[in-house]
Coordinates of C-alpha atoms in Angstrom, one line a residue:
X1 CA -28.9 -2.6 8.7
X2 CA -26.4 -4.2 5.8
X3 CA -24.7 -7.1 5.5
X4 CA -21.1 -6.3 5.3
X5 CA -19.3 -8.1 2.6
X6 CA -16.0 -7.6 4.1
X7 CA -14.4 -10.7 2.3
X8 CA -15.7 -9.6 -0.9
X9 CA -12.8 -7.0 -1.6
X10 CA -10.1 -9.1 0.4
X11 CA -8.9 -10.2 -2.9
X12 CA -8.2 -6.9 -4.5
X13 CA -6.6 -6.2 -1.0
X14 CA -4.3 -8.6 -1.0
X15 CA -3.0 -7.6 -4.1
X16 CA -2.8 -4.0 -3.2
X17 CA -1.8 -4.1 0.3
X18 CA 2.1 -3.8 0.5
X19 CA 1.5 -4.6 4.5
X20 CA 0.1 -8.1 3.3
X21 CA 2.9 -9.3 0.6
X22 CA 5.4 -8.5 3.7
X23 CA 3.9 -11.9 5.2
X24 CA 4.1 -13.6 2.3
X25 CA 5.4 -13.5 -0.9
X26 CA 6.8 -9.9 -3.4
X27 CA 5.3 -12.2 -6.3
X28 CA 1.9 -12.2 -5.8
X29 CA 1.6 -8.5 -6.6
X30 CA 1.1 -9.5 -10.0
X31 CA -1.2 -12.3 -9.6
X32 CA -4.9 -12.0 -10.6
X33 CA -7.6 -12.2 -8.3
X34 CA -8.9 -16.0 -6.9
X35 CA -11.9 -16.2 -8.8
X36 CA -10.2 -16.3 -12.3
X37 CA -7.4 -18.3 -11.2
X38 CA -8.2 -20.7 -8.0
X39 CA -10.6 -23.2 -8.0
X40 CA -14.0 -22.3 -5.5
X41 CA -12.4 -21.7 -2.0
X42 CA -13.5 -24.3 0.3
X43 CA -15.0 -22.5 3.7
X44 CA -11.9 -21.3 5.9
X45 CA -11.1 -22.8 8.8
X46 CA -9.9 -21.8 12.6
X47 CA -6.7 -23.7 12.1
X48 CA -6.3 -21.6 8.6
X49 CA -6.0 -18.5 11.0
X50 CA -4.0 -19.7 12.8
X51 CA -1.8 -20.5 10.7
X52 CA -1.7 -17.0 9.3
X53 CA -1.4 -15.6 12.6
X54 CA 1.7 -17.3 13.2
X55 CA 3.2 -16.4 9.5
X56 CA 2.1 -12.6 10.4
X57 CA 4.0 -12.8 13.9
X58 CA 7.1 -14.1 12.2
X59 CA 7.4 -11.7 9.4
X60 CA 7.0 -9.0 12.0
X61 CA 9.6 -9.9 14.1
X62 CA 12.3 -10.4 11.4
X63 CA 11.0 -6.9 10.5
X64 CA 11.7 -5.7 13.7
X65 CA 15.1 -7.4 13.9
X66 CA 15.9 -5.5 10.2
X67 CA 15.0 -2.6 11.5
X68 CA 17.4 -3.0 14.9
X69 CA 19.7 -3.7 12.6
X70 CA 19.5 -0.7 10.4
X71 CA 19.4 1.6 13.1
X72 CA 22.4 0.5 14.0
X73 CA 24.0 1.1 10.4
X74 CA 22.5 4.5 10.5
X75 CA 24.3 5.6 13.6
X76 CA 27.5 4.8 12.7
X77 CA 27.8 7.0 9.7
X78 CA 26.6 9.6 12.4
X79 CA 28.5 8.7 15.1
X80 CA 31.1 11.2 16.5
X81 CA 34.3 10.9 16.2
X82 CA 35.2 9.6 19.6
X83 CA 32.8 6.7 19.6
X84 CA 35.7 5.0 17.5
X85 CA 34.1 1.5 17.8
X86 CA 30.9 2.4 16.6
X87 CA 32.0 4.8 14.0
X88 CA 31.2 4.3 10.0
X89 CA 34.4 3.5 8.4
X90 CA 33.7 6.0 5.6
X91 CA 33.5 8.8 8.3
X92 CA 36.6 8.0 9.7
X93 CA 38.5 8.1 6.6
X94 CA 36.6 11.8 6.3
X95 CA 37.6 13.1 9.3
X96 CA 41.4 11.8 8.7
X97 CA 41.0 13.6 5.2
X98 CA 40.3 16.7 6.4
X99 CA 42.7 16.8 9.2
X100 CA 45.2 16.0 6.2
X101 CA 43.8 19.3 4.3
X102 CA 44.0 21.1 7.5
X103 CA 47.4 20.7 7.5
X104 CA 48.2 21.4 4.3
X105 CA 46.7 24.3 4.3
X106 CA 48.3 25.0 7.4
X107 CA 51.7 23.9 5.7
X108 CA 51.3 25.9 2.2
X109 CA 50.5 29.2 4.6
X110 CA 53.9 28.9 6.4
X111 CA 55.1 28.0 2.9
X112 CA 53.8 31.7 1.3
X113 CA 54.9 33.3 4.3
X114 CA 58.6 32.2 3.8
X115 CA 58.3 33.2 0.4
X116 CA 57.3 36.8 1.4
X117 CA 60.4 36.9 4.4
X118 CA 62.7 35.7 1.5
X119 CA 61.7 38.2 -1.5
X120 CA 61.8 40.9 2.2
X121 CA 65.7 40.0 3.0
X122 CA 66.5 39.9 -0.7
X123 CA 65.2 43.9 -0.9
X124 CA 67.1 44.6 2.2
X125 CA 70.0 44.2 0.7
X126 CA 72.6 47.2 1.1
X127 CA 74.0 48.1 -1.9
X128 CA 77.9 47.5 -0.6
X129 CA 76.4 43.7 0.2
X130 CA 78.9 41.2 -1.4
X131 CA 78.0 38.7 -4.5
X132 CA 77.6 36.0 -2.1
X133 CA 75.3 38.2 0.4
X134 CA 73.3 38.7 -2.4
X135 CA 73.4 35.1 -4.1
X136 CA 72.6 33.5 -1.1
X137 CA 69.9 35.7 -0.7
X138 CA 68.3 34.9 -3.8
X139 CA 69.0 30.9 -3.1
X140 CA 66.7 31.0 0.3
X141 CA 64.2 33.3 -2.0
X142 CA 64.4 30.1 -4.8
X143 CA 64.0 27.8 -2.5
X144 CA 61.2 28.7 -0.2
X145 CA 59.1 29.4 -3.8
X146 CA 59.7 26.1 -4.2
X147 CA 59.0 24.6 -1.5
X148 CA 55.8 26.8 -1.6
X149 CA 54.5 25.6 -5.2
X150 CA 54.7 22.2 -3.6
X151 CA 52.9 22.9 -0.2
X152 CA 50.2 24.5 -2.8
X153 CA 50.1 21.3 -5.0
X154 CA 49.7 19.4 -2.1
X155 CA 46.9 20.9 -0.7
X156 CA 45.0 21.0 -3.4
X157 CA 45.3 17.2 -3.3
X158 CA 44.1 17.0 0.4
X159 CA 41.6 19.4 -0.4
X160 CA 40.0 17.1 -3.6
X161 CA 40.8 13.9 -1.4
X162 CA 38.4 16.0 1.9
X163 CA 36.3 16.5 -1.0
X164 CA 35.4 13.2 -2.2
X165 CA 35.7 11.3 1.7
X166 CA 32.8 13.7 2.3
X167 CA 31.0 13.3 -0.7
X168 CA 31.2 9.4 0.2
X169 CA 30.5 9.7 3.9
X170 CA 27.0 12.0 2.6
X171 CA 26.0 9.3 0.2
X172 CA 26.4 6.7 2.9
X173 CA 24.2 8.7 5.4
X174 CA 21.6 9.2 2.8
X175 CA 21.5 5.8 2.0
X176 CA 21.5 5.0 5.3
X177 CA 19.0 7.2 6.2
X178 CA 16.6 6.3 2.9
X179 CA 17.0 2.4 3.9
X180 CA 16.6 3.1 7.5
X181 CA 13.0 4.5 6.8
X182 CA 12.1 1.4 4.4
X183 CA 12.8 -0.7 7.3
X184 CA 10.6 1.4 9.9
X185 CA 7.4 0.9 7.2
X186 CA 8.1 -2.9 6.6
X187 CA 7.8 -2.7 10.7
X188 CA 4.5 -0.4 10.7
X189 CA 3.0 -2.8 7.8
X190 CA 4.1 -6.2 9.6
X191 CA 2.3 -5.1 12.9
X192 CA -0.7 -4.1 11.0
X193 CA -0.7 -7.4 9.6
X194 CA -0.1 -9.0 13.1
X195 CA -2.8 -6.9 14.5
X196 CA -5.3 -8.1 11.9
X197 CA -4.8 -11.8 11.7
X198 CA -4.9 -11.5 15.4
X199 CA -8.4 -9.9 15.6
X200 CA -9.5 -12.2 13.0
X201 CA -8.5 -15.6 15.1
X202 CA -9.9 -14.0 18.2
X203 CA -13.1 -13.3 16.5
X204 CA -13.3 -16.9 15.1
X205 CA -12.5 -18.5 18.7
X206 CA -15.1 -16.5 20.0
X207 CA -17.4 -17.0 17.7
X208 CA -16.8 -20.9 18.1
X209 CA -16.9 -21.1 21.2
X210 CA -20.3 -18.7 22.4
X211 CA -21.6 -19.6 19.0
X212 CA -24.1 -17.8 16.8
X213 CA -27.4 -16.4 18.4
X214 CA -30.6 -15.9 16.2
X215 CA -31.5 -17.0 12.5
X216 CA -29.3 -16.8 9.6
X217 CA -29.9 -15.0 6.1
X218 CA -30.6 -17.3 3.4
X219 CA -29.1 -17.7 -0.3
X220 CA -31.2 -15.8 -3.0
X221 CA -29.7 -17.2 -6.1
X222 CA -32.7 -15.3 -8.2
X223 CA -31.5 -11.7 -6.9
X224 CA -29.7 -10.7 -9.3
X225 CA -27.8 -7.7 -10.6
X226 CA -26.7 -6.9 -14.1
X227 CA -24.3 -4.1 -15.2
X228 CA -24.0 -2.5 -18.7
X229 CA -22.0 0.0 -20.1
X230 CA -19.1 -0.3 -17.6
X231 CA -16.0 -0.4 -20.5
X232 CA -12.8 -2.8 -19.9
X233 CA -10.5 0.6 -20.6
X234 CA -11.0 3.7 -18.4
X235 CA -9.0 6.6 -18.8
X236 CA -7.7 8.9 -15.7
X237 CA -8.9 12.7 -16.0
X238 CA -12.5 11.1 -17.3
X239 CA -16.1 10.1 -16.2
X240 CA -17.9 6.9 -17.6
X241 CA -21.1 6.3 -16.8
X242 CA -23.3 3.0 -16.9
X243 CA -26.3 1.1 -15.8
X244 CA -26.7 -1.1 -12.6
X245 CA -30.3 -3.1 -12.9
X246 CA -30.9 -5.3 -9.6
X247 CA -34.2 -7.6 -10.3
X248 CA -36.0 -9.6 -8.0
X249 CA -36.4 -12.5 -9.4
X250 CA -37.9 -14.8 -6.4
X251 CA -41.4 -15.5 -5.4
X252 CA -41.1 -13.4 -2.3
X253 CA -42.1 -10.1 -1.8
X254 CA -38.5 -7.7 -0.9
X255 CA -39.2 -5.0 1.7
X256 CA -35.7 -3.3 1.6
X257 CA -33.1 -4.3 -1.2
X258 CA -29.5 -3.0 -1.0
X259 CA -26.8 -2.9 -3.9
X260 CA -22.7 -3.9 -3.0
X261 CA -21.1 -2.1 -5.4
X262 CA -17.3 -2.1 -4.4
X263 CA -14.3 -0.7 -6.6
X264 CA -10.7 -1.2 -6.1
X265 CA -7.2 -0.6 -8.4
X266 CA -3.2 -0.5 -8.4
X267 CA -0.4 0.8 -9.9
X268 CA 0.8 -1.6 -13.0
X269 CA 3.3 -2.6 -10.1
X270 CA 0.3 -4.0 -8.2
X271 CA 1.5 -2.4 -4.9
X272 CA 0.2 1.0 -4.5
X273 CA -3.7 1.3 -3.9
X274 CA -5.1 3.8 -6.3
X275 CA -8.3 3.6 -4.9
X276 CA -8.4 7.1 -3.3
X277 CA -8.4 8.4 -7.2
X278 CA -12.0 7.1 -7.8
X279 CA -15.2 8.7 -7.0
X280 CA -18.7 6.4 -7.4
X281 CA -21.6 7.8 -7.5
X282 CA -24.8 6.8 -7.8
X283 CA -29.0 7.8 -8.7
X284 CA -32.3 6.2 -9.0
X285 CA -35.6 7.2 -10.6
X286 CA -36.6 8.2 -6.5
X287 CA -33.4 9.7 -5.6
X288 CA -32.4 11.5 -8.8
X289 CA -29.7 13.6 -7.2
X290 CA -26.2 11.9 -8.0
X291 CA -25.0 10.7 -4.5
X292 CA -21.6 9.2 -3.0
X293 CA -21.3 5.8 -2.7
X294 CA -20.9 5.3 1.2
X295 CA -18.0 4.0 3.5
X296 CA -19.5 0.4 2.7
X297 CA -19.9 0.5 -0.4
X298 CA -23.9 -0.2 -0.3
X299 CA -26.6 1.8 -2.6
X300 CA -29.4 2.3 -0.5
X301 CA -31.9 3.6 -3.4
X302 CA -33.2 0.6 -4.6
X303 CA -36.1 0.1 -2.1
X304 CA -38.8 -2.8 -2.0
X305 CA -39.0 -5.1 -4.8
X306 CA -42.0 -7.1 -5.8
X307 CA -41.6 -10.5 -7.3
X308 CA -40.6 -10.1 -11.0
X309 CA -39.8 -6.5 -10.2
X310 CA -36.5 -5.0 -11.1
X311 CA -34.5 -1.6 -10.4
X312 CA -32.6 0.5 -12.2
X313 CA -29.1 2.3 -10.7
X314 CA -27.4 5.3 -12.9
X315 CA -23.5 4.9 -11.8
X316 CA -21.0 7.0 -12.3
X317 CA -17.4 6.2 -11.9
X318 CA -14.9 9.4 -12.2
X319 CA -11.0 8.8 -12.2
X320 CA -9.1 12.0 -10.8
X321 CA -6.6 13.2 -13.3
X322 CA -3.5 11.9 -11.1
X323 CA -4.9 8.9 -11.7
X324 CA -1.7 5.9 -12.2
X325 CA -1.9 3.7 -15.1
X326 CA -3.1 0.3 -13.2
X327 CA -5.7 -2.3 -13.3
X328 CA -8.8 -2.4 -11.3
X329 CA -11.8 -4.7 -10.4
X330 CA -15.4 -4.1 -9.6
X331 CA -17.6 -6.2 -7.4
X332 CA -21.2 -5.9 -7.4
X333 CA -24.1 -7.9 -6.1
X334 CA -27.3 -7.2 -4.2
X335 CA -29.4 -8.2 -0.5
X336 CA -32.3 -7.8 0.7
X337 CA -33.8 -7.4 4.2
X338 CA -37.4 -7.9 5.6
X339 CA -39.6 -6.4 8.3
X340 CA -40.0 -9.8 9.9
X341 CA -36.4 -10.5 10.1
X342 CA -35.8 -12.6 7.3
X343 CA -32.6 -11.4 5.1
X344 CA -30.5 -12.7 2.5
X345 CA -28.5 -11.9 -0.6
X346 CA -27.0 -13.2 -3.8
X347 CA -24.7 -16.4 -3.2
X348 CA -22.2 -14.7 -5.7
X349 CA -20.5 -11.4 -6.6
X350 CA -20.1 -10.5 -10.1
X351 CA -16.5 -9.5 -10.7
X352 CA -15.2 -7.1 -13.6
X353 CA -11.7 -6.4 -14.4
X354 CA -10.8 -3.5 -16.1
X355 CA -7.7 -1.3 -16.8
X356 CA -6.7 2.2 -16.0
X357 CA -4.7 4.5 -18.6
X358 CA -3.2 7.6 -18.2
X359 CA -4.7 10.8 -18.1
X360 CA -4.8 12.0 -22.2
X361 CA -4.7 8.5 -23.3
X362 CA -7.1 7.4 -26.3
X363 CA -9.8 5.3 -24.5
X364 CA -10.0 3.6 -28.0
X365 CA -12.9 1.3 -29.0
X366 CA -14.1 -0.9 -26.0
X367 CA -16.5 -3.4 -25.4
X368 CA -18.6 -3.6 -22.2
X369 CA -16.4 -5.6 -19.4
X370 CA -18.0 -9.6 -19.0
X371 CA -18.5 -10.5 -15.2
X372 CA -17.1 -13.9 -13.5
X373 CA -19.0 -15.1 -10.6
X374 CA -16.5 -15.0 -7.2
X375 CA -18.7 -17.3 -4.6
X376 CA -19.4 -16.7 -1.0
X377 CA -19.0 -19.6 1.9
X378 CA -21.9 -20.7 3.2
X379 CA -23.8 -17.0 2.4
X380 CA -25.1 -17.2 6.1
X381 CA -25.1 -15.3 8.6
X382 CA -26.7 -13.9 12.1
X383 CA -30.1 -12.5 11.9
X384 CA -29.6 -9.2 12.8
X385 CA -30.1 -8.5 16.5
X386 CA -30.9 -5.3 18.1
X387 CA -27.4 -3.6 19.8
X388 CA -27.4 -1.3 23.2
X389 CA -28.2 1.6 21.2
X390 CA -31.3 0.5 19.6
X391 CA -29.6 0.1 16.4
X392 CA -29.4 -3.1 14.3
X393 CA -26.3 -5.2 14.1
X394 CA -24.4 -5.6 11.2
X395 CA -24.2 -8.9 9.9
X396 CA -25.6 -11.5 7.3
X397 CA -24.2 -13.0 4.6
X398 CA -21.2 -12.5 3.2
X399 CA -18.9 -12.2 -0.3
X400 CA -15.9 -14.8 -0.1
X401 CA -12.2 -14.1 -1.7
X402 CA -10.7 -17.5 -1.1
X403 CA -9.7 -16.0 2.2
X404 CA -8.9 -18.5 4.9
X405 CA -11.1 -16.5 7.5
X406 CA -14.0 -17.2 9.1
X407 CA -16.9 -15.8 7.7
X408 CA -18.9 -14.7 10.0
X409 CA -16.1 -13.4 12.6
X410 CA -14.4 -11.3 9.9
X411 CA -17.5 -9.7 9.3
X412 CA -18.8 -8.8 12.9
X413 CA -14.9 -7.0 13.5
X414 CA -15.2 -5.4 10.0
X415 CA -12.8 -2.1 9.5
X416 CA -9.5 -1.7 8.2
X417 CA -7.2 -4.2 9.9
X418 CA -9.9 -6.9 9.7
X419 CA -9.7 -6.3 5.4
X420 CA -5.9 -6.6 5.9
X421 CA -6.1 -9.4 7.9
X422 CA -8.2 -11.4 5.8
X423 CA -5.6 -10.4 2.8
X424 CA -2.8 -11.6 4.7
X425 CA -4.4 -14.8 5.0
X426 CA -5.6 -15.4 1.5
X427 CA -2.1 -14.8 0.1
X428 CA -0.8 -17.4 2.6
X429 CA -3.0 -20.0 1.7
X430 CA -2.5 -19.3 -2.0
X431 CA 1.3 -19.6 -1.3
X432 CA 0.6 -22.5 0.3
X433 CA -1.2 -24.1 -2.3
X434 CA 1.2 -22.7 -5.0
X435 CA 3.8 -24.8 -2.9
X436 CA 2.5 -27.7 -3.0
X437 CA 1.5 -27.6 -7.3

């Protein structure tokens, strides 16, 4: 049972989800998450989705059409010779090339043939043979050298000029070929980005119109969670360890407390997702073992906290040695759940920037990273409600981004295409509001 703070990490998405800038704007790689640069996000609405929805459908169709038309380019270099209206110009002008070398080649052997039946007659010769026997002989013998040294010349130009058509015609196919497969991505990451904004509206609508069954979590301002010792410089190829402390610092009692502890990183382009380079781990005094962080990002070692009681978390984050020079961001924050179904969480995420160097890089002398606050809409949810299986349903409250989705929806579809669709839809309303500045 854990409230899934999808929208929590939609921000460092949709900074480092190529599939996402396709709907939007190339520009925005470089941009710095909403909560240092937007004002508070107001609570997203259905017609926000829909909005994004629409954007998402258009920028995958003109994909689509790019892509048509690169396919098209693609066969025409490849296209045989007797499909002459859909043929590349460059492979024409190869194939006319080589026929030219062909025949000069086939030219320049006649040529060195006539040579050899010239120098043949000359020897012939009888000896009684007359002066002008044997100067006219020697004539035809001068003449078909000649005329050979020229059919040579000439087909080494062909040959250079076959050369350089097909060295033109290969680079075009290449090209081709290389742009052809850009085009067939931008496709693949426009329909994932159509796919999630659609889930996301269907969620909402649904959501809307059956409405939401049960209690909702409540807004603990007073759990908190502090981290120390996290640097603002990490270096690839290294470990760094440092201190997660989650204290309970309500009046109620906390029978199960969970800590969100999310990290995320580019490139320095901001496109490519380094996250798969990272490795959290975690231990508490009761589970002392170093464990993996799980698939949603929660620390379940905490336990129950009394009022005024607190908990330490040892974290370690490692950066594999192929690790890209980049920037990254941490989130972290903490909920709670109790046995008589009341739940709830910190209204706010504690965000931490920090950068990446290259592996061997000096990690030089840094100070411990300072948090900003990024808010959460509302920070309801459902109360969780038993599923078909006998297992609890995830929900509860929720981090926000800024993203125009609703809460509550994005977080019941959860998985991959629900993140990217909820990036998708934060850039677009940041476009938007950039537009109208």
């Amino acid at each position: 049972m854990k409230i899934r703070r999808v929208l929590a990490t939609a921000v460092a998405l949709a900074v480092t989800t190529p599939a996402a800038l396709l709907s939007v704007s190339p520009a925005y790689a470089d941009a710095k998450p909403a909560a240092q640069t937007q004002e508070k996000p107001s609570k997203p609405t259905i017609e926000e989705l829909e909005e994004a929805a629409a954007e998402a459908q258009e920028a995958y169709d003109k994909a689509v059409k790019a892509e048509a038309a690169g396919r098209v380019e693609l066969d025409k270099t490849f296209a045989d010779l007797s499909e002459v209206d859909g043929t590349h110009p460059l492979a024409l002008a190869s194939a006319a090339a080589n026929k030219a070398a062909k025949d000069a080649a086939a030219a320049k052997t006649a040529a060195d043939q006539a040579v050899t039946d010239a120098q043949a007659a000359l020897d012939a010769l009888p000896e009684e043979a007359t002066e002008e026997e044997k100067a006219a002989a020697a004539t035809a013998l001068s003449e078909a050298k000649a005329t050979a040294t020229t059919a040579a010349t000439t087909k080494a130009a062909a040959d250079t000029a076959a050369a350089e058509a097909g060295e033109k015609l290969t680079d075009a196919r290449i090209a081709a070929t290389r742009a052809y497969g850009v085009l067939q991505k931008a496709v693949e990451d426009a329909l994932a980005v159509k796919v999630a904004a659609d889930a996301a509206l269907a969620k909402a609508i649904k959501e809307a119109e059956e409405g939401e069954e049960g209690g909702e979590c409540e807004p603990e301002p007073d759990l908190t969670s502090k981290v120390t010792g996290l640097p603002d410089k990490l270096v690839a190829g290294t470990s760094t360890d440092f201190s997660l402390r989650v204290t309970n610092g309500s009046d109620r009692h906390m029978d199960e407390v969970l800590a969100f502890v999310s990290v995320h990183a580019t490139d320095k382009s901001g496109l490519k997702d380094t996250g798969k380079f990272f490795r959290l781990q975690w231990s508490t005094k009761s589970a002392p073992k170093w464990q993996n962080a799980d698939a949603d990002d929660y620390i379940d070692g905490v336990g129950a906290l009394k009022p005024g009681a607190h908990a330490d978390v040892k974290m370690r984050l490692t950066l594999d040695k192929a690790t890209p020079a980049g920037n990254g961001v941490a989130f972290f924050a903490a909920d709670f759940f109790n046995e008589d179904g009341s739940c709830g969480g910190a209204p706010d995420l504690d965000m931490y920037e920090f950068d990446v160097k290259a592996a061997g890089s000096k990690p030089g002398k840094t100070e411990d990273v300072k948090p900003s606050a990024t808010p959460r809409p509302g920070n309801t949810g459902t109360t969780p409600q038993g599923s078909a299986s006998g297992t609890p349903a995830t929900t509860g409250s929720l981090a926000a981004t800024g993203s125009s989705s609703a809460t509550t929806s994005i977080a019941l579809a959860g998985g991959a295409a629900v993140l990217l669709g909820a990036a998708a839809v934060f850039v677009v309303r940041r476009r938007k509001t950039g537009s109208d500045a």
